[in-house]
Amino acid sequence: MKTYHEGERFPGRIGRTWEESEPAFPVPPEAPKGAPNILYIILDDVGYGACDTFGGLVETPNITRLAGNGLRYTNFHTTALCSPTRACLLTGRNHHSVGMANITELATGFPGYDARQKPDKAAIGAMLHQHGYASFALGKWHNTPSEESGPSGPFDRWPDGPLFGFDRFYGFMGGDNNQWYPKLYAGREAIDPPRLPQEGYHLSEDLADKTVDFISNHASLTPEKPWLAYLAFGACHAPHHVWPEWIEKYRGKFDMGWDRYREQVLARQKQLGVIPANAALAPMLEGVPRWDDLSDDQKRLFARMAEVYAAFLSHADAQIGRVVEYLERSGQLDNTLLFVFIGDNGCSGEGTNSGLFNEGALGTERPETVETLEGNLQRIDRLGQPGSYNHFPVGWALAMNAPFKLCKQYTHFGGTRNPLVVHWPKGIQARGEIRTQFHHVIDIVPTILKAARIEAPAVVNSVSQAPMEGVPMNYSFDDADAPTHHPTQYFEMLGNRAIVNGKWKAVTYHGRKPWENHAAWSFDEDHWEVYDLEKDPTECHDLMAQRDLSKQDDPAVKRMIHLVGLWWAEAGRYNVLPLDDRFQERLLGRAELAKKRTRFTFGLGAVRIPEAAAPDTKNRSWAMTAEIEIPEQGAEGPIVVMGGDTAGWSLYLKGGVPTFCYNFAAVEYTYIRAQQKIGPGRHTLRFEFEIQPEHRTDTGKPVIYGAGGMGRLAVDGKWVAEGRIPQTMAFMYSLDETFDVGCDKGAPVTDEYEPLAAFTGKVVEVTVDLHPETALEPARHTDAQVTQAMARQ
C-alpha cells in the first residue's frame, strides 16, 4: 500500500473504476524519532523569594526535587503580568508583537494592545501539531479576548482553536478563578465542577487529575506519539483558596513579619547561590508600613493571610508531585522536557496595604474603605475557605519577591524576575546546577523546537509565519559558563518601562500603586533609573540619582541616553507604541458590539457569558424583564444572575417570592423582595434600577462611578417592592463570574440559594434594556406611589 504525506502529490493512480486504479493513503505527520514530550507547569503570582527551592520560606519539596535532578535558572524573566507572559510562552514572540500588551480586559484598538492573537505568529500547539504531537491545555487560559470567551465565540483564539492549536482543553478562561467553584470548560462546553467542596473538590487537585487522565489515555493508545501538555494552575493568584489543614501547617511561621522575612530569605538565597553574594535588599515601596509599626490586630490578620498564601502554594506543589510521580511510574519522565515556571510575574501587590477578604472590593471606587480591619478580623478563620475571595497585603507581595524591588505590574525585577526549573534527564547531563544566563519567556518556544529537532515553521494554517523573536536556551543546558544568547530585552507594562542590555539596565517607575487607577505623573515626567547589574543586581543604587541631565558629556548621562534610545527603538520594532498608562478607562471600555447594543434578549441556556460580553449594568440606569412559567408545585432559584459571591446581582424566587439581591463587594447586601409568592402559570417579572438623579447627566451617564440608586420590582405589571441600593460596583463584578439565565453558574450571589443552583421553573425569555431613554418606563411611578401600591397588596 502506497502512502504519502499531506501536501505531497497523490502517488497512486486513478482510473475509470477501482479495478483500474491504485490507492494510496495519506499518513499523519510524525515527530522526529526520540522527540521529547513537553510539559509546561505554570504557577501564578509567585515571586522570586517565595519557594524554598530558591531560598524562600514556603515548602515546595516536589519542585526542589525536580531542580535537584535538573537546572535552576536564576536570571529568567517574565513580562510582569499574566496574559502577556503566557502569550510569550506560547508563541516565542514578545507580548506586544502578538497584541497582548496587557490582560485581555484592558485591550484597546492598537496592534500591540488588541488582545488578538496574530495568525502569522501561531502558538506552540499549532506548530507541533504539524509534526505529529498531541497537545493538551489545562487550567488558566486568559489569552482569548474577553468578549470572545463566551458561548457565541468566535473560537479561533480559544485554546483548541486554530491559532493556539491544542487538541484538548480543560480549564477556565478568565484571569482568576474561585478554586472551590471554578467556571470550567471542557473544550468549548461550559461544565460544572465534578464535585462540591464539601465533597472534597479543589481546582488544583482536579487539574492534576485531568492532566494525568489526558496523558494516560494518550499513552495507552499511541505511546510512540509525543505530547505537549500546558498545565497552568490558578495557584497562587487571588483568591488564595486551600484546605484548612494545609493552612494549619504554617501557623505562626510568618509572625516575624515581612521585613524580617526579606532578611531571612536573602541570607538563604546567598547560601543556595541563587543570588550573587554582593546583592542587597532592594527598598520597599514607599507607603508600605514597617511590620513593627502595625498594631497587634493587624499583625495577627496579616500573618494569617500569609499563612493561607503559603499553604496554597505548598498544596499546588503537592499536585505537581502527583503529576511527576505518574510520569515517573509510567516511564515517561526521562524523556519529558519539563519547565516549572515559578510565577508568570512577580507576586501580586493588588491586595492593598490592608489585605482583602474579598478581592472583588477592587471593583469599587473605594476598595480600602469597603474592607475594614474589624470586618476582616471577624472573618479571619474563613480566609481561604468557600465564601472568601482573599488576597494578602502588598507588604507580603514585596517580601515574596525578595530581594528585588516592587512586584507584579512593574518592570523592576520584583515584577519580572521569576525562578525557572528545567528538568529533562535524557537531554540534559547536568544535575542540580544553577544557570545565570539572562533569558526571557519568549525563549521557551525556540528551546522546545530545538529540543525536538524541529525548524520554526514557515507556514501554519496556510499563513506564512513571522520569525521567532526569542532564542533557544539549549546551549546553556550543559554549559554553565556560556555567555547569554539573549543580551537585550525591552519591558513595558502599564507605562512602566525597562531595557536590559548586557550588564546595564534602564527602568522607570510610572507612579501608580498596584491597586490604583491612575499614574501620578505623565510619561514626560518619568525618571529613568540606570543600574550596573554586575555591581548592583537588585537595583538598589540608581546611577542617575542627582545627575544633571543637561550635562550630556557626563558618561552616565550618555549611557542613559543610549539605553533609553535603545528602548524606543525596540518599542517601535515590537508594536509597543502608543504608550498607554490608562487603567480605569480601559477597564470600563467595551467591545464594539457591546457598545452599540443597548437591548439584549436571552432564552434559557444563555449561561457562562463573560462580563465583557454581557449587558453592562454598571454606572447607569437599566431595566430587566423576565418571562417565566411556574409549575403546579411552585418554583425556586435563580432566574437571571450577574456575578457571584464577590459582587453581583440576582433575580430569583425564594419560597416562591420574587426577590432581587444586590451584592456590593460581599460587605453590603440589598434585598428588594415582594410580599407574596407567585402561583402557577406564566408571569412577567420586571426590575428597574434608576441611578440617583444627582449622580447622572442628561444622557444618563454617571457623574461618579459606583453611584447608588433606587431599585424597583414589579410582578405582572404591578409594582411590588422597592429599595435604595446605597452604592454599586464601579469597575467590575468579577474576573471569573458570569452572566447566567436560569441558574447561577458558580459561587452564588446570595446565600439564599445553594451553589450551582438552577431555577426549577421555566425561563421563557429575559430582556435587558440599557438605553437611558427606554430602560425606565415612561409612566414612571413616584417612590410614594410605589409604596402606596405595595401597601395595598
mmCIF file of C-alpha atoms in Angstrom, residues 269-608:
data_model
loop_
_atom_site.group_PDB
_atom_site.id
_atom_site.type_symbol
_atom_site.label_atom_id
_atom_site.label_comp_id
_atom_site.label_asym_id
_atom_site.label_seq_id
_atom_site.Cartn_x
_atom_site.Cartn_y
_atom_site.Cartn_z
ATOM 1 C CA GLN A 269 19.333 32.781 48.743
ATOM 2 C CA LYS A 270 23.002 33.652 49.094
ATOM 3 C CA GLN A 271 23.640 30.345 50.839
ATOM 4 C CA LEU A 272 21.959 28.477 47.944
ATOM 5 C CA GLY A 273 23.849 30.547 45.387
ATOM 6 C CA VAL A 274 20.712 31.727 43.593
ATOM 7 C CA ILE A 275 21.543 35.365 44.330
ATOM 8 C CA PRO A 276 25.011 36.938 43.962
ATOM 9 C CA ALA A 277 26.958 37.455 47.163
ATOM 10 C CA ASN A 278 27.024 41.223 46.602
ATOM 11 C CA ALA A 279 23.222 41.508 46.407
ATOM 12 C CA ALA A 280 21.457 43.838 48.845
ATOM 13 C CA LEU A 281 17.798 44.089 49.782
ATOM 14 C CA ALA A 282 16.023 46.493 47.472
ATOM 15 C CA PRO A 283 13.999 49.194 49.248
ATOM 16 C CA MET A 284 10.309 48.635 49.944
ATOM 17 C CA LEU A 285 7.673 50.530 48.011
ATOM 18 C CA GLU A 286 7.113 53.946 49.522
ATOM 19 C CA GLY A 287 3.963 53.979 51.656
ATOM 20 C CA VAL A 288 4.146 50.334 52.768
ATOM 21 C CA PRO A 289 4.259 50.302 56.592
ATOM 22 C CA ARG A 290 7.018 48.656 58.575
ATOM 23 C CA TRP A 291 5.843 45.499 60.288
ATOM 24 C CA ASP A 292 6.877 46.751 63.707
ATOM 25 C CA ASP A 293 4.646 49.811 63.260
ATOM 26 C CA LEU A 294 1.494 47.705 62.839
ATOM 27 C CA SER A 295 -0.999 47.084 65.613
ATOM 28 C CA ASP A 296 -1.275 43.646 67.190
ATOM 29 C CA ASP A 297 -4.586 43.095 65.396
ATOM 30 C CA GLN A 298 -3.040 43.991 62.047
ATOM 31 C CA LYS A 299 -0.122 41.639 62.648
ATOM 32 C CA ARG A 300 -2.434 38.768 63.568
ATOM 33 C CA LEU A 301 -4.627 39.270 60.485
ATOM 34 C CA PHE A 302 -1.793 39.867 58.026
ATOM 35 C CA ALA A 303 0.244 36.908 59.291
ATOM 36 C CA ARG A 304 -2.790 34.688 58.793
ATOM 37 C CA MET A 305 -3.151 35.957 55.232
ATOM 38 C CA ALA A 306 0.467 34.955 54.551
ATOM 39 C CA GLU A 307 -0.154 31.520 56.069
ATOM 40 C CA VAL A 308 -3.053 30.992 53.648
ATOM 41 C CA TYR A 309 -0.925 32.027 50.675
ATOM 42 C CA ALA A 310 1.921 29.723 51.691
ATOM 43 C CA ALA A 311 -0.479 26.827 52.168
ATOM 44 C CA PHE A 312 -1.974 27.453 48.729
ATOM 45 C CA LEU A 313 1.497 27.291 47.168
ATOM 46 C CA SER A 314 2.536 24.154 49.059
ATOM 47 C CA HIS A 315 -0.726 22.479 48.109
ATOM 48 C CA ALA A 316 -0.069 23.281 44.423
ATOM 49 C CA ASP A 317 3.431 21.822 44.774
ATOM 50 C CA ALA A 318 1.867 18.599 46.036
ATOM 51 C CA GLN A 319 -0.258 18.408 42.886
ATOM 52 C CA ILE A 320 2.853 18.911 40.746
ATOM 53 C CA GLY A 321 4.325 15.982 42.640
ATOM 54 C CA ARG A 322 1.344 13.808 41.729
ATOM 55 C CA VAL A 323 1.763 14.546 38.004
ATOM 56 C CA VAL A 324 5.520 13.930 38.135
ATOM 57 C CA GLU A 325 5.016 10.697 40.084
ATOM 58 C CA TYR A 326 2.686 9.431 37.353
ATOM 59 C CA LEU A 327 5.221 10.292 34.635
ATOM 60 C CA GLU A 328 7.952 8.513 36.562
ATOM 61 C CA ARG A 329 5.795 5.454 37.233
ATOM 62 C CA SER A 330 4.767 5.222 33.582
ATOM 63 C CA GLY A 331 8.337 5.555 32.300
ATOM 64 C CA GLN A 332 7.737 8.911 30.573
ATOM 65 C CA LEU A 333 9.622 11.286 32.858
ATOM 66 C CA ASP A 334 13.145 10.818 31.491
ATOM 67 C CA ASN A 335 12.218 11.990 28.002
ATOM 68 C CA THR A 336 9.905 14.786 29.089
ATOM 69 C CA LEU A 337 11.286 18.310 28.748
ATOM 70 C CA LEU A 338 9.618 19.814 31.809
ATOM 71 C CA PHE A 339 9.551 23.508 32.696
ATOM 72 C CA VAL A 340 8.345 24.763 36.074
ATOM 73 C CA PHE A 341 7.653 28.482 35.797
ATOM 74 C CA ILE A 342 7.566 29.701 39.387
ATOM 75 C CA GLY A 343 5.351 32.642 38.628
ATOM 76 C CA ASP A 344 4.171 34.324 35.449
ATOM 77 C CA ASN A 345 5.183 37.611 37.039
ATOM 78 C CA GLY A 346 6.228 38.755 40.479
ATOM 79 C CA CYS A 347 3.967 38.335 43.456
ATOM 80 C CA SER A 348 0.838 40.499 43.351
ATOM 81 C CA GLY A 349 0.631 43.743 45.325
ATOM 82 C CA GLU A 350 -3.004 44.288 44.348
ATOM 83 C CA GLY A 351 -4.227 43.385 47.839
ATOM 84 C CA THR A 352 -3.656 46.974 49.075
ATOM 85 C CA ASN A 353 -1.861 47.802 52.323
ATOM 86 C CA SER A 354 -4.554 46.076 54.361
ATOM 87 C CA GLY A 355 -5.198 42.857 52.500
ATOM 88 C CA LEU A 356 -8.627 41.867 51.262
ATOM 89 C CA PHE A 357 -11.134 39.279 52.398
ATOM 90 C CA ASN A 358 -12.801 39.865 49.036
ATOM 91 C CA GLU A 359 -10.630 40.851 46.083
ATOM 92 C CA GLY A 360 -13.861 41.954 44.431
ATOM 93 C CA ALA A 361 -13.610 45.099 46.541
ATOM 94 C CA LEU A 362 -11.136 46.333 43.921
ATOM 95 C CA GLY A 363 -14.150 46.672 41.596
ATOM 96 C CA THR A 364 -15.468 49.505 43.764
ATOM 97 C CA GLU A 365 -14.494 53.137 43.662
ATOM 98 C CA ARG A 366 -13.020 52.970 47.190
ATOM 99 C CA PRO A 367 -11.716 49.464 47.945
ATOM 100 C CA GLU A 368 -9.850 50.260 51.158
ATOM 101 C CA THR A 369 -12.908 51.819 52.773
ATOM 102 C CA VAL A 370 -15.075 48.837 51.841
ATOM 103 C CA GLU A 371 -12.918 46.275 53.636
ATOM 104 C CA THR A 372 -12.142 47.196 57.254
ATOM 105 C CA LEU A 373 -9.726 45.733 59.766
ATOM 106 C CA GLU A 374 -12.559 44.965 62.170
ATOM 107 C CA GLY A 375 -14.640 43.259 59.485
ATOM 108 C CA ASN A 376 -11.746 41.134 58.261
ATOM 109 C CA LEU A 377 -10.721 40.129 61.778
ATOM 110 C CA GLN A 378 -14.236 38.827 62.346
ATOM 111 C CA ARG A 379 -13.765 36.613 59.270
ATOM 112 C CA ILE A 380 -10.150 35.588 59.884
ATOM 113 C CA ASP A 381 -10.987 31.881 60.185
ATOM 114 C CA ARG A 382 -12.867 31.991 56.881
ATOM 115 C CA LEU A 383 -9.828 33.157 54.908
ATOM 116 C CA GLY A 384 -9.164 30.688 52.122
ATOM 117 C CA GLN A 385 -12.480 28.904 52.584
ATOM 118 C CA PRO A 386 -15.629 28.872 50.422
ATOM 119 C CA GLY A 387 -17.227 32.310 50.614
ATOM 120 C CA SER A 388 -13.903 34.140 50.739
ATOM 121 C CA TYR A 389 -12.024 35.699 47.825
ATOM 122 C CA ASN A 390 -8.940 36.716 49.733
ATOM 123 C CA HIS A 391 -5.678 38.476 48.953
ATOM 124 C CA PHE A 392 -2.797 39.446 51.230
ATOM 125 C CA PRO A 393 -1.263 42.923 51.794
ATOM 126 C CA VAL A 394 1.284 44.434 49.449
ATOM 127 C CA GLY A 395 3.941 44.122 52.179
ATOM 128 C CA TRP A 396 3.844 40.347 51.783
ATOM 129 C CA ALA A 397 3.986 40.629 47.984
ATOM 130 C CA LEU A 398 7.178 42.650 48.228
ATOM 131 C CA ALA A 399 8.562 40.139 50.726
ATOM 132 C CA MET A 400 7.764 37.202 48.448
ATOM 133 C CA ASN A 401 9.703 38.995 45.698
ATOM 134 C CA ALA A 402 12.822 39.335 47.858
ATOM 135 C CA PRO A 403 15.424 40.554 47.299
ATOM 136 C CA PHE A 404 14.066 42.553 44.368
ATOM 137 C CA LYS A 405 12.218 45.850 44.080
ATOM 138 C CA LEU A 406 8.468 46.203 43.508
ATOM 139 C CA CYS A 407 6.085 43.492 42.306
ATOM 140 C CA LYS A 408 3.662 42.370 39.610
ATOM 141 C CA GLN A 409 2.826 45.112 37.062
ATOM 142 C CA TYR A 410 6.289 46.713 37.364
ATOM 143 C CA THR A 411 9.377 46.396 35.188
ATOM 144 C CA HIS A 412 11.805 46.372 38.085
ATOM 145 C CA PHE A 413 12.973 42.844 38.855
ATOM 146 C CA GLY A 414 10.303 42.335 41.512
ATOM 147 C CA GLY A 415 7.818 42.249 38.646
ATOM 148 C CA THR A 416 9.850 40.407 36.010
ATOM 149 C CA ARG A 417 12.457 38.130 37.624
ATOM 150 C CA ASN A 418 10.952 34.678 38.192
ATOM 151 C CA PRO A 419 12.612 31.353 39.015
ATOM 152 C CA LEU A 420 12.620 28.637 36.380
ATOM 153 C CA VAL A 421 13.322 24.931 36.819
ATOM 154 C CA VAL A 422 14.160 22.833 33.735
ATOM 155 C CA HIS A 423 14.125 19.030 34.009
ATOM 156 C CA TRP A 424 14.971 16.645 31.156
ATOM 157 C CA PRO A 425 17.119 13.675 32.253
ATOM 158 C CA LYS A 426 17.510 12.285 28.731
ATOM 159 C CA GLY A 427 18.510 15.617 27.218
ATOM 160 C CA ILE A 428 20.448 17.377 29.998
ATOM 161 C CA GLN A 429 23.520 15.811 31.551
ATOM 162 C CA ALA A 430 23.917 18.373 34.340
ATOM 163 C CA ARG A 431 22.149 17.703 37.639
ATOM 164 C CA GLY A 432 21.265 20.183 40.364
ATOM 165 C CA GLU A 433 23.188 23.053 38.812
ATOM 166 C CA ILE A 434 22.487 26.780 38.530
ATOM 167 C CA ARG A 435 22.306 28.753 35.314
ATOM 168 C CA THR A 436 22.754 32.527 35.381
ATOM 169 C CA GLN A 437 22.373 33.466 31.701
ATOM 170 C CA PHE A 438 19.776 36.168 31.031
ATOM 171 C CA HIS A 439 16.683 34.695 29.394
ATOM 172 C CA HIS A 440 13.072 35.687 28.824
ATOM 173 C CA VAL A 441 9.767 33.893 28.345
ATOM 174 C CA ILE A 442 9.986 34.371 24.562
ATOM 175 C CA ASP A 443 12.883 31.882 24.612
ATOM 176 C CA ILE A 444 10.814 28.845 25.621
ATOM 177 C CA VAL A 445 9.218 28.018 22.256
ATOM 178 C CA PRO A 446 12.561 28.191 20.401
ATOM 179 C CA THR A 447 14.021 25.940 23.108
ATOM 180 C CA ILE A 448 11.257 23.369 22.614
ATOM 181 C CA LEU A 449 11.651 23.390 18.836
ATOM 182 C CA LYS A 450 15.400 22.879 19.080
ATOM 183 C CA ALA A 451 14.998 20.065 21.626
ATOM 184 C CA ALA A 452 12.532 18.332 19.299
ATOM 185 C CA ARG A 453 14.801 18.958 16.273
ATOM 186 C CA ILE A 454 12.021 20.870 14.504
ATOM 187 C CA GLU A 455 12.606 24.006 12.456
ATOM 188 C CA ALA A 456 10.465 27.017 13.239
ATOM 189 C CA PRO A 457 7.576 26.575 10.793
ATOM 190 C CA ALA A 458 7.388 28.771 7.730
ATOM 191 C CA VAL A 459 3.628 28.220 7.376
ATOM 192 C CA VAL A 460 0.919 27.372 9.917
ATOM 193 C CA ASN A 461 -2.774 27.119 8.985
ATOM 194 C CA SER A 462 -1.785 28.192 5.441
ATOM 195 C CA VAL A 463 -0.427 31.502 6.787
ATOM 196 C CA SER A 464 3.220 32.482 6.387
ATOM 197 C CA GLN A 465 4.833 32.855 9.785
ATOM 198 C CA ALA A 466 6.832 35.748 11.193
ATOM 199 C CA PRO A 467 10.277 34.904 12.600
ATOM 200 C CA MET A 468 10.778 33.847 16.186
ATOM 201 C CA GLU A 469 11.770 36.696 18.483
ATOM 202 C CA GLY A 470 13.192 34.534 21.262
ATOM 203 C CA VAL A 471 16.355 32.441 21.174
ATOM 204 C CA PRO A 472 16.917 28.808 22.207
ATOM 205 C CA MET A 473 18.293 28.213 25.701
ATOM 206 C CA ASN A 474 19.629 24.742 24.886
ATOM 207 C CA TYR A 475 23.233 25.964 24.651
ATOM 208 C CA SER A 476 23.129 26.581 28.404
ATOM 209 C CA PHE A 477 21.877 23.116 29.390
ATOM 210 C CA ASP A 478 25.368 21.688 29.777
ATOM 211 C CA ASP A 479 27.479 24.847 29.832
ATOM 212 C CA ALA A 480 27.115 26.958 32.947
ATOM 213 C CA ASP A 481 29.721 29.481 31.760
ATOM 214 C CA ALA A 482 28.399 30.157 28.255
ATOM 215 C CA PRO A 483 27.588 33.836 27.666
ATOM 216 C CA THR A 484 23.916 34.609 27.169
ATOM 217 C CA HIS A 485 22.491 34.450 23.661
ATOM 218 C CA HIS A 486 19.829 36.992 24.690
ATOM 219 C CA PRO A 487 21.703 40.145 25.770
ATOM 220 C CA THR A 488 18.975 42.733 25.048
ATOM 221 C CA GLN A 489 15.320 42.751 26.091
ATOM 222 C CA TYR A 490 12.756 45.512 26.424
ATOM 223 C CA PHE A 491 9.926 45.589 29.010
ATOM 224 C CA GLU A 492 6.695 47.614 29.192
ATOM 225 C CA MET A 493 3.694 47.252 31.445
ATOM 226 C CA LEU A 494 1.033 49.914 32.059
ATOM 227 C CA GLY A 495 3.579 52.612 31.296
ATOM 228 C CA ASN A 496 6.344 51.138 33.432
ATOM 229 C CA ARG A 497 9.307 50.534 31.124
ATOM 230 C CA ALA A 498 12.759 48.950 31.146
ATOM 231 C CA ILE A 499 15.570 47.781 28.901
ATOM 232 C CA VAL A 500 18.298 45.285 29.732
ATOM 233 C CA ASN A 501 21.402 45.490 27.553
ATOM 234 C CA GLY A 502 24.240 43.324 28.764
ATOM 235 C CA LYS A 503 25.110 44.329 32.303
ATOM 236 C CA TRP A 504 23.180 47.596 32.086
ATOM 237 C CA LYS A 505 19.548 48.227 32.852
ATOM 238 C CA ALA A 506 17.423 51.367 32.488
ATOM 239 C CA VAL A 507 13.979 51.345 34.098
ATOM 240 C CA THR A 508 11.125 53.671 35.047
ATOM 241 C CA TYR A 509 8.515 53.536 37.786
ATOM 242 C CA HIS A 510 5.464 55.277 36.334
ATOM 243 C CA GLY A 511 3.924 56.442 39.575
ATOM 244 C CA ARG A 512 0.916 54.178 40.209
ATOM 245 C CA LYS A 513 0.429 51.850 43.163
ATOM 246 C CA PRO A 514 -0.643 48.304 42.186
ATOM 247 C CA TRP A 515 -4.272 48.839 43.187
ATOM 248 C CA GLU A 516 -4.607 52.442 41.933
ATOM 249 C CA ASN A 517 -6.322 53.547 38.726
ATOM 250 C CA HIS A 518 -4.178 56.480 37.631
ATOM 251 C CA ALA A 519 -0.483 57.254 37.304
ATOM 252 C CA ALA A 520 0.772 60.128 39.410
ATOM 253 C CA TRP A 521 2.566 61.834 36.533
ATOM 254 C CA SER A 522 2.918 61.867 32.743
ATOM 255 C CA PHE A 523 5.347 59.879 30.598
ATOM 256 C CA ASP A 524 7.421 63.002 30.041
ATOM 257 C CA GLU A 525 7.931 63.251 33.801
ATOM 258 C CA ASP A 526 9.230 59.684 34.174
ATOM 259 C CA HIS A 527 12.664 59.357 35.733
ATOM 260 C CA TRP A 528 14.876 56.787 34.016
ATOM 261 C CA GLU A 529 16.956 54.896 36.554
ATOM 262 C CA VAL A 530 20.171 53.177 35.445
ATOM 263 C CA TYR A 531 21.830 50.191 37.140
ATOM 264 C CA ASP A 532 25.061 48.284 36.687
ATOM 265 C CA LEU A 533 23.693 44.780 37.237
ATOM 266 C CA GLU A 534 27.097 43.230 37.902
ATOM 267 C CA LYS A 535 27.729 45.551 40.837
ATOM 268 C CA ASP A 536 24.086 46.083 41.800
ATOM 269 C CA PRO A 537 21.998 43.016 40.856
ATOM 270 C CA THR A 538 18.966 44.114 42.909
ATOM 271 C CA GLU A 539 18.591 47.680 41.608
ATOM 272 C CA CYS A 540 19.445 49.450 44.843
ATOM 273 C CA HIS A 541 21.716 52.264 43.615
ATOM 274 C CA ASP A 542 20.338 54.387 40.800
ATOM 275 C CA LEU A 543 23.294 55.798 38.866
ATOM 276 C CA MET A 544 21.098 58.644 37.600
ATOM 277 C CA ALA A 545 20.080 59.867 41.049
ATOM 278 C CA GLN A 546 21.047 63.523 41.455
ATOM 279 C CA ARG A 547 22.518 63.657 37.938
ATOM 280 C CA ASP A 548 22.240 66.838 35.885
ATOM 281 C CA LEU A 549 20.689 65.620 32.639
ATOM 282 C CA SER A 550 21.736 68.796 30.830
ATOM 283 C CA LYS A 551 25.384 67.710 31.068
ATOM 284 C CA GLN A 552 25.326 65.373 28.115
ATOM 285 C CA ASP A 553 29.089 64.907 28.177
ATOM 286 C CA ASP A 554 28.689 63.104 31.515
ATOM 287 C CA PRO A 555 29.387 59.384 30.795
ATOM 288 C CA ALA A 556 26.448 58.340 32.985
ATOM 289 C CA VAL A 557 24.075 60.652 31.135
ATOM 290 C CA LYS A 558 25.404 59.379 27.798
ATOM 291 C CA ARG A 559 24.755 55.811 28.904
ATOM 292 C CA MET A 560 21.224 56.664 29.978
ATOM 293 C CA ILE A 561 20.517 58.390 26.657
ATOM 294 C CA HIS A 562 21.834 55.349 24.786
ATOM 295 C CA LEU A 563 19.722 52.915 26.814
ATOM 296 C CA VAL A 564 16.555 54.991 26.533
ATOM 297 C CA GLY A 565 17.123 55.369 22.797
ATOM 298 C CA LEU A 566 17.527 51.607 22.554
ATOM 299 C CA TRP A 567 14.239 51.166 24.420
ATOM 300 C CA TRP A 568 12.415 53.425 21.930
ATOM 301 C CA ALA A 569 13.932 51.516 19.030
ATOM 302 C CA GLU A 570 12.739 48.194 20.459
ATOM 303 C CA ALA A 571 9.330 49.734 21.178
ATOM 304 C CA GLY A 572 8.940 50.741 17.553
ATOM 305 C CA ARG A 573 10.083 47.308 16.385
ATOM 306 C CA TYR A 574 7.660 45.291 18.535
ATOM 307 C CA ASN A 575 4.367 47.289 18.481
ATOM 308 C CA VAL A 576 4.803 48.827 21.943
ATOM 309 C CA LEU A 577 3.570 52.222 20.751
ATOM 310 C CA PRO A 578 1.466 54.145 21.521
ATOM 311 C CA LEU A 579 2.258 54.141 25.220
ATOM 312 C CA ASP A 580 -0.933 53.754 27.236
ATOM 313 C CA ASP A 581 -0.992 54.065 31.033
ATOM 314 C CA ARG A 582 -4.771 54.220 31.367
ATOM 315 C CA PHE A 583 -6.334 51.665 33.653
ATOM 316 C CA GLN A 584 -9.826 52.716 34.682
ATOM 317 C CA GLU A 585 -10.735 53.928 31.204
ATOM 318 C CA ARG A 586 -9.547 50.710 29.581
ATOM 319 C CA LEU A 587 -11.263 48.559 32.183
ATOM 320 C CA LEU A 588 -14.556 50.348 31.592
ATOM 321 C CA GLY A 589 -14.184 50.019 27.835
ATOM 322 C CA ARG A 590 -16.392 47.558 25.974
ATOM 323 C CA ALA A 591 -16.140 45.578 22.793
ATOM 324 C CA GLU A 592 -17.580 47.489 19.847
ATOM 325 C CA LEU A 593 -20.537 45.110 19.607
ATOM 326 C CA ALA A 594 -21.444 45.672 23.243
ATOM 327 C CA LYS A 595 -21.021 49.440 22.884
ATOM 328 C CA LYS A 596 -23.550 49.524 20.062
ATOM 329 C CA ARG A 597 -26.147 47.350 21.775
ATOM 330 C CA THR A 598 -28.427 48.648 24.476
ATOM 331 C CA ARG A 599 -31.064 45.910 24.311
ATOM 332 C CA PHE A 600 -30.404 42.213 24.838
ATOM 333 C CA THR A 601 -32.792 39.247 24.651
ATOM 334 C CA PHE A 602 -31.862 35.876 26.151
ATOM 335 C CA GLY A 603 -33.518 32.493 26.376
ATOM 336 C CA LEU A 604 -32.948 29.617 28.745
ATOM 337 C CA GLY A 605 -29.461 28.217 28.200
ATOM 338 C CA ALA A 606 -27.709 31.579 27.997
ATOM 339 C CA VAL A 607 -25.057 30.665 30.554
ATOM 340 C CA ARG A 608 -21.416 31.412 31.293
#
